[in-house]
Amino acid sequence: MDLSMKILIVDDFATMRRIMKNTLKQIGLTNVIEADDGTTALKELESSKVDLIISDWNMPKMTGIELLKAVRGSSQLKDTPFLMVTAEAQKQNVLEAVQAGVSNYVVKPFTPEAISEKLKKIFG
Amino acid sequence: MFGLRMLGRDCGIKLRKDGFEQGGGMVDVNLVNPFINATLNVLGTMASVKTEAGKPYLKKDNVARGDVTGVIGITGEANGTISVTFDEGSILKIVSNMFGEEMRELNDEVEDAVGELTNMISGQARMELEEKGKLFHAAIPSVITGKNHKIVHITKGPQIAIPFTTEGGSFTIEVCLDN
């Protein structure tokens, strides 16, 4: 895993973006940008090359699953690893995310170890 | 008919049967216990805070027991609202632990954290409920602050309050479902 990779954190709650940034820092990942929902995330993705998207599911305007579908439907972004980190833990949600092409899925609450383990699975 | 026997089975709460019958409604404890378990799990994992559950009771008024409250509406097997209301001491300790730095006042960051905590508690509880065959959907949470603010549960079900104590203070979960 390249520790200099650029990561986009997408969450409408500033708290969770902050906690995720702290978590990633503990893992050694500090190249992080943020967006507060799917629409602002897409704008960020248009303007800069991102190596990993970490997104919440429930957000106003554009949800995480809508963002995932938009990313997978884009010829430029379709191969970008996408980690869904969400309180939505029901089977139907996981299934929908998998069908939409999510790279991995973490249910909140999470520990740094859980995030690290998922990233290792994504990046080998 | 009595549907409360199992309340607290997973967290050691003992419940007097008559405590809930006074409220004029029967509550399925299988709907309430997952919220207790979820709260303990979320606060333990995200904030390393030890919590102790007190005795559940039926709440008769609309005044919040805390200074900041996260409210989330749920629909599905039953319809209603879940709220988690924290006093200042408890939430400052919880958020300080979550952020790894001391929080000294109820500000926007703390309110934001309450919304996220409520969201996580709702998600965890709904996951446990799904395992029991009860499917629920939740809305994005709202946060209310202020001394003695009111929490009005529109649903006409009984308001079950579950008090908790932490090292910083206390908080209460309210579950109000129409089923």
GROMACS .gro file of C-alpha atoms in nm:
model
  303
    1MET     CA    1   0.000   0.000   0.000
    2ASP     CA    2   0.141   0.336  -0.106
    3LEU     CA    3   0.126   0.561   0.200
    4SER     CA    4   0.144   0.874  -0.016
    5MET     CA    5  -0.180   0.792  -0.202
    6LYS     CA    6  -0.443   1.063  -0.221
    7ILE     CA    7  -0.765   0.981  -0.036
    8LEU     CA    8  -1.102   1.154  -0.065
    9ILE     CA    9  -1.317   1.129   0.249
   10VAL     CA   10  -1.686   1.190   0.181
   11ASP     CA   11  -1.918   1.240   0.479
   12ASP     CA   12  -2.178   1.502   0.566
   13PHE     CA   13  -2.071   1.496   0.931
   14ALA     CA   14  -1.751   1.691   0.997
   15THR     CA   15  -1.703   1.476   1.305
   16MET     CA   16  -1.676   1.159   1.105
   17ARG     CA   17  -1.442   1.318   0.851
   18ARG     CA   18  -1.221   1.425   1.141
   19ILE     CA   19  -1.228   1.081   1.303
   20MET     CA   20  -1.152   0.915   0.969
   21LYS     CA   21  -0.862   1.155   0.910
   22ASN     CA   22  -0.723   1.070   1.255
   23THR     CA   23  -0.771   0.700   1.184
   24LEU     CA   24  -0.590   0.721   0.850
   25LYS     CA   25  -0.310   0.921   1.012
   26GLN     CA   26  -0.261   0.638   1.261
   27ILE     CA   27  -0.223   0.403   0.964
   28GLY     CA   28   0.031   0.641   0.807
   29LEU     CA   29  -0.198   0.794   0.542
   30THR     CA   30  -0.197   1.173   0.551
   31ASN     CA   31  -0.267   1.283   0.192
   32VAL     CA   32  -0.639   1.347   0.245
   33ILE     CA   33  -0.901   1.575   0.093
   34GLU     CA   34  -1.264   1.603   0.203
   35ALA     CA   35  -1.613   1.647   0.063
   36ASP     CA   36  -1.943   1.676   0.250
   37ASP     CA   37  -2.163   1.485   0.006
   38GLY     CA   38  -2.166   1.310  -0.332
   39THR     CA   39  -2.201   1.622  -0.545
   40THR     CA   40  -1.906   1.800  -0.386
   41ALA     CA   41  -1.711   1.474  -0.405
   42LEU     CA   42  -1.767   1.455  -0.782
   43LYS     CA   43  -1.638   1.812  -0.818
   44GLU     CA   44  -1.324   1.716  -0.626
   45LEU     CA   45  -1.282   1.407  -0.844
   46GLU     CA   46  -1.310   1.620  -1.160
   47SER     CA   47  -1.032   1.850  -1.048
   48SER     CA   48  -0.782   1.611  -0.888
   49LYS     CA   49  -0.660   1.255  -0.925
   50VAL     CA   50  -0.769   1.048  -0.625
   51ASP     CA   51  -0.635   0.700  -0.540
   52LEU     CA   52  -0.906   0.599  -0.292
   53ILE     CA   53  -1.257   0.718  -0.209
   54ILE     CA   54  -1.386   0.657   0.144
   55SER     CA   55  -1.754   0.747   0.156
   56ASP     CA   56  -2.050   0.749   0.393
   57TRP     CA   57  -2.385   0.623   0.262
   58ASN     CA   58  -2.650   0.857   0.408
   59MET     CA   59  -2.586   1.210   0.291
   60PRO     CA   60  -2.808   1.493   0.168
   61LYS     CA   61  -2.824   1.585  -0.204
   62MET     CA   62  -2.627   1.286  -0.329
   63THR     CA   63  -2.584   0.968  -0.125
   64GLY     CA   64  -2.281   0.741  -0.109
   65ILE     CA   65  -2.444   0.472  -0.321
   66GLU     CA   66  -2.532   0.732  -0.587
   67LEU     CA   67  -2.174   0.854  -0.578
   68LEU     CA   68  -2.048   0.496  -0.615
   69LYS     CA   69  -2.270   0.440  -0.919
   70ALA     CA   70  -2.156   0.769  -1.072
   71VAL     CA   71  -1.791   0.677  -1.018
   72ARG     CA   72  -1.833   0.329  -1.165
   73GLY     CA   73  -2.022   0.480  -1.458
   74SER     CA   74  -1.744   0.724  -1.541
   75SER     CA   75  -1.481   0.613  -1.789
   76GLN     CA   76  -1.218   0.817  -1.606
   77LEU     CA   77  -1.306   0.718  -1.249
   78LYS     CA   78  -1.445   0.366  -1.282
   79ASP     CA   79  -1.133   0.190  -1.151
   80THR     CA   80  -1.092   0.410  -0.842
   81PRO     CA   81  -1.104   0.198  -0.523
   82PHE     CA   82  -1.416   0.282  -0.323
   83LEU     CA   83  -1.453   0.199   0.048
   84MET     CA   84  -1.804   0.248   0.190
   85VAL     CA   85  -1.796   0.335   0.561
   86THR     CA   86  -2.148   0.358   0.688
   87ALA     CA   87  -2.393   0.295   0.968
   88GLU     CA   88  -2.612   0.116   0.712
   89ALA     CA   89  -2.542  -0.243   0.805
   90GLN     CA   90  -2.847  -0.419   0.668
   91LYS     CA   91  -2.796  -0.699   0.418
   92GLN     CA   92  -2.988  -0.515   0.151
   93ASN     CA   93  -2.747  -0.221   0.173
   94VAL     CA   94  -2.437  -0.437   0.156
   95LEU     CA   95  -2.580  -0.626  -0.140
   96GLU     CA   96  -2.668  -0.305  -0.323
   97ALA     CA   97  -2.318  -0.168  -0.267
   98VAL     CA   98  -2.155  -0.490  -0.386
   99GLN     CA   99  -2.374  -0.493  -0.697
  100ALA     CA  100  -2.276  -0.131  -0.763
  101GLY     CA  101  -1.908  -0.226  -0.750
  102VAL     CA  102  -1.792  -0.122  -0.404
  103SER     CA  103  -1.434  -0.230  -0.326
  104ASN     CA  104  -1.506  -0.301   0.039
  105TYR     CA  105  -1.752  -0.213   0.315
  106VAL     CA  106  -1.703  -0.106   0.680
  107VAL     CA  107  -1.986  -0.072   0.929
  108LYS     CA  108  -1.968   0.207   1.188
  109PRO     CA  109  -1.858   0.209   1.462
  110PHE     CA  110  -1.511   0.107   1.349
  111THR     CA  111  -1.162   0.074   1.492
  112PRO     CA  112  -0.838   0.180   1.315
  113GLU     CA  113  -0.757  -0.192   1.289
  114ALA     CA  114  -1.079  -0.255   1.095
  115ILE     CA  115  -1.000   0.023   0.847
  116SER     CA  116  -0.642  -0.093   0.809
  117GLU     CA  117  -0.754  -0.449   0.741
  118LYS     CA  118  -0.999  -0.337   0.471
  119LEU     CA  119  -0.736  -0.120   0.302
  120LYS     CA  120  -0.495  -0.413   0.296
  121LYS     CA  121  -0.762  -0.620   0.125
  122ILE     CA  122  -0.822  -0.349  -0.135
  123PHE     CA  123  -0.458  -0.275  -0.208
  124GLY     CA  124  -0.313  -0.620  -0.141
  125MET     CA  125  -5.040  -1.017   2.787
  126PHE     CA  126  -4.704  -0.879   2.873
  127GLY     CA  127  -4.424  -0.808   2.634
  128LEU     CA  128  -4.148  -0.670   2.853
  129ARG     CA  129  -3.999  -0.971   3.020
  130MET     CA  130  -3.686  -0.972   2.812
  131LEU     CA  131  -3.596  -0.607   2.846
  132GLY     CA  132  -3.240  -0.579   2.959
  133ARG     CA  133  -3.160  -0.941   2.902
  134ASP     CA  134  -2.848  -0.837   2.716
  135CYS     CA  135  -2.736  -0.557   2.945
  136GLY     CA  136  -2.835  -0.664   3.292
  137ILE     CA  137  -3.131  -0.431   3.337
  138LYS     CA  138  -3.405  -0.559   3.561
  139LEU     CA  139  -3.747  -0.429   3.489
  140ARG     CA  140  -4.056  -0.421   3.700
  141LYS     CA  141  -4.352  -0.528   3.496
  142ASP     CA  142  -4.584  -0.261   3.633
  143GLY     CA  143  -4.344   0.015   3.528
  144PHE     CA  144  -4.457  -0.004   3.171
  145GLU     CA  145  -4.818  -0.093   3.211
  146GLN     CA  146  -4.881   0.245   3.374
  147GLY     CA  147  -4.811   0.415   3.047
  148GLY     CA  148  -5.112   0.269   2.878
  149GLY     CA  149  -4.921   0.085   2.608
  150MET     CA  150  -4.735  -0.236   2.562
  151VAL     CA  151  -4.385  -0.222   2.423
  152ASP     CA  152  -4.210  -0.507   2.253
  153VAL     CA  153  -3.875  -0.525   2.432
  154ASN     CA  154  -3.728  -0.695   2.131
  155LEU     CA  155  -3.754  -0.353   1.968
  156VAL     CA  156  -3.590  -0.170   2.258
  157ASN     CA  157  -3.300  -0.395   2.359
  158PRO     CA  158  -3.111  -0.351   2.030
  159PHE     CA  159  -3.091   0.023   2.095
  160ILE     CA  160  -2.935  -0.038   2.436
  161ASN     CA  161  -2.683  -0.282   2.293
  162ALA     CA  162  -2.605  -0.046   2.004
  163THR     CA  163  -2.541   0.246   2.239
  164LEU     CA  164  -2.299   0.046   2.452
  165ASN     CA  165  -2.120  -0.080   2.141
  166VAL     CA  166  -2.094   0.259   1.966
  167LEU     CA  167  -1.970   0.450   2.269
  168GLY     CA  168  -1.730   0.175   2.366
  169THR     CA  169  -1.581   0.147   2.016
  170MET     CA  170  -1.572   0.511   1.906
  171ALA     CA  171  -1.508   0.683   2.239
  172SER     CA  172  -1.370   0.412   2.471
  173VAL     CA  173  -1.632   0.522   2.723
  174LYS     CA  174  -1.765   0.279   2.977
  175THR     CA  175  -2.138   0.314   3.029
  176GLU     CA  176  -2.369   0.171   3.288
  177ALA     CA  177  -2.736   0.127   3.210
  178GLY     CA  178  -2.992   0.228   3.470
  179LYS     CA  179  -3.351   0.120   3.511
  180PRO     CA  180  -3.579   0.196   3.214
  181TYR     CA  181  -3.891   0.396   3.282
  182LEU     CA  182  -4.189   0.540   3.102
  183LYS     CA  183  -4.141   0.909   3.034
  184LYS     CA  184  -4.450   1.125   3.077
  185ASP     CA  185  -4.331   1.471   2.970
  186ASN     CA  186  -4.152   1.622   2.672
  187VAL     CA  187  -3.860   1.783   2.854
  188ALA     CA  188  -3.522   1.647   2.753
  189ARG     CA  189  -3.311   1.509   3.034
  190GLY     CA  190  -2.995   1.632   2.866
  191ASP     CA  191  -2.848   1.948   2.711
  192VAL     CA  192  -2.801   1.814   2.359
  193THR     CA  193  -3.017   1.557   2.183
  194GLY     CA  194  -2.985   1.355   1.862
  195VAL     CA  195  -3.319   1.245   1.714
  196ILE     CA  196  -3.373   0.997   1.434
  197GLY     CA  197  -3.698   0.886   1.276
  198ILE     CA  198  -3.746   0.522   1.182
  199THR     CA  199  -4.008   0.342   0.976
  200GLY     CA  200  -4.077  -0.021   0.903
  201GLU     CA  201  -4.189  -0.290   1.147
  202ALA     CA  202  -4.296   0.000   1.368
  203ASN     CA  203  -4.284   0.376   1.314
  204GLY     CA  204  -4.146   0.633   1.553
  205THR     CA  205  -3.842   0.815   1.680
  206ILE     CA  206  -3.529   0.734   1.873
  207SER     CA  207  -3.352   1.007   2.064
  208VAL     CA  208  -3.032   1.013   2.265
  209THR     CA  209  -3.005   1.307   2.502
  210PHE     CA  210  -2.672   1.382   2.673
  211ASP     CA  211  -2.594   1.613   2.962
  212GLU     CA  212  -2.299   1.845   2.907
  213GLY     CA  213  -2.052   1.645   3.117
  214SER     CA  214  -2.119   1.315   2.943
  215ILE     CA  215  -2.106   1.442   2.587
  216LEU     CA  216  -1.793   1.652   2.643
  217LYS     CA  217  -1.615   1.344   2.778
  218ILE     CA  218  -1.743   1.125   2.493
  219VAL     CA  219  -1.648   1.369   2.217
  220SER     CA  220  -1.312   1.445   2.380
  221ASN     CA  221  -1.234   1.074   2.365
  222MET     CA  222  -1.357   1.049   2.005
  223PHE     CA  223  -1.137   1.338   1.891
  224GLY     CA  224  -0.839   1.267   2.114
  225GLU     CA  225  -0.846   1.622   2.247
  226GLU     CA  226  -1.032   1.793   2.528
  227MET     CA  227  -1.363   1.956   2.437
  228ARG     CA  228  -1.470   2.223   2.687
  229GLU     CA  229  -1.800   2.357   2.556
  230LEU     CA  230  -2.108   2.252   2.361
  231ASN     CA  231  -2.019   2.385   2.018
  232ASP     CA  232  -2.094   2.292   1.656
  233GLU     CA  233  -1.842   2.010   1.661
  234VAL     CA  234  -2.005   1.850   1.963
  235GLU     CA  235  -2.351   1.884   1.805
  236ASP     CA  236  -2.220   1.728   1.488
  237ALA     CA  237  -2.075   1.440   1.690
  238VAL     CA  238  -2.412   1.382   1.858
  239GLY     CA  239  -2.574   1.352   1.515
  240GLU     CA  240  -2.316   1.099   1.405
  241LEU     CA  241  -2.341   0.900   1.729
  242THR     CA  242  -2.719   0.887   1.690
  243ASN     CA  243  -2.677   0.773   1.332
  244MET     CA  244  -2.441   0.493   1.435
  245ILE     CA  245  -2.663   0.380   1.722
  246SER     CA  246  -2.959   0.368   1.485
  247GLY     CA  247  -2.762   0.170   1.227
  248GLN     CA  248  -2.629  -0.082   1.478
  249ALA     CA  249  -2.970  -0.130   1.637
  250ARG     CA  250  -3.138  -0.180   1.299
  251MET     CA  251  -2.875  -0.440   1.211
  252GLU     CA  252  -2.960  -0.640   1.525
  253LEU     CA  253  -3.330  -0.597   1.456
  254GLU     CA  254  -3.284  -0.726   1.103
  255GLU     CA  255  -3.120  -1.039   1.246
  256LYS     CA  256  -3.445  -1.088   1.438
  257GLY     CA  257  -3.645  -1.050   1.118
  258LYS     CA  258  -3.755  -0.691   1.178
  259LEU     CA  259  -3.665  -0.453   0.899
  260PHE     CA  260  -3.642  -0.078   0.966
  261HIS     CA  261  -3.535   0.227   0.769
  262ALA     CA  262  -3.395   0.543   0.923
  263ALA     CA  263  -3.381   0.909   0.830
  264ILE     CA  264  -3.083   1.143   0.864
  265PRO     CA  265  -3.062   1.251   1.232
  266SER     CA  266  -3.143   1.596   1.371
  267VAL     CA  267  -2.972   1.757   1.670
  268ILE     CA  268  -3.135   1.986   1.928
  269THR     CA  269  -2.949   2.177   2.200
  270GLY     CA  270  -3.035   2.394   2.501
  271LYS     CA  271  -3.122   2.353   2.867
  272ASN     CA  272  -3.464   2.193   2.922
  273HIS     CA  273  -3.540   2.172   2.550
  274LYS     CA  274  -3.837   1.963   2.449
  275ILE     CA  275  -3.841   1.637   2.257
  276VAL     CA  276  -4.184   1.583   2.106
  277HIS     CA  277  -4.234   1.233   1.971
  278ILE     CA  278  -4.515   1.262   1.720
  279THR     CA  279  -4.589   0.891   1.732
  280LYS     CA  280  -4.851   0.804   1.992
  281GLY     CA  281  -4.667   0.508   2.142
  282PRO     CA  282  -4.526   0.505   2.496
  283GLN     CA  283  -4.194   0.686   2.550
  284ILE     CA  284  -3.947   0.438   2.693
  285ALA     CA  285  -3.651   0.610   2.857
  286ILE     CA  286  -3.331   0.420   2.935
  287PRO     CA  287  -3.087   0.620   3.151
  288PHE     CA  288  -2.711   0.562   3.138
  289THR     CA  289  -2.425   0.693   3.346
  290THR     CA  290  -2.069   0.747   3.229
  291GLU     CA  291  -1.759   0.881   3.398
  292GLY     CA  292  -1.841   1.232   3.269
  293GLY     CA  293  -2.214   1.248   3.338
  294SER     CA  294  -2.535   1.088   3.221
  295PHE     CA  295  -2.740   1.041   2.908
  296THR     CA  296  -3.077   0.890   2.820
  297ILE     CA  297  -3.208   0.700   2.522
  298GLU     CA  298  -3.575   0.747   2.441
  299VAL     CA  299  -3.754   0.505   2.216
  300CYS     CA  300  -4.105   0.592   2.101
  301LEU     CA  301  -4.264   0.346   1.858
  302ASP     CA  302  -4.622   0.307   1.756
  303ASN     CA  303  -4.615  -0.069   1.766
   0.00000   0.00000   0.00000
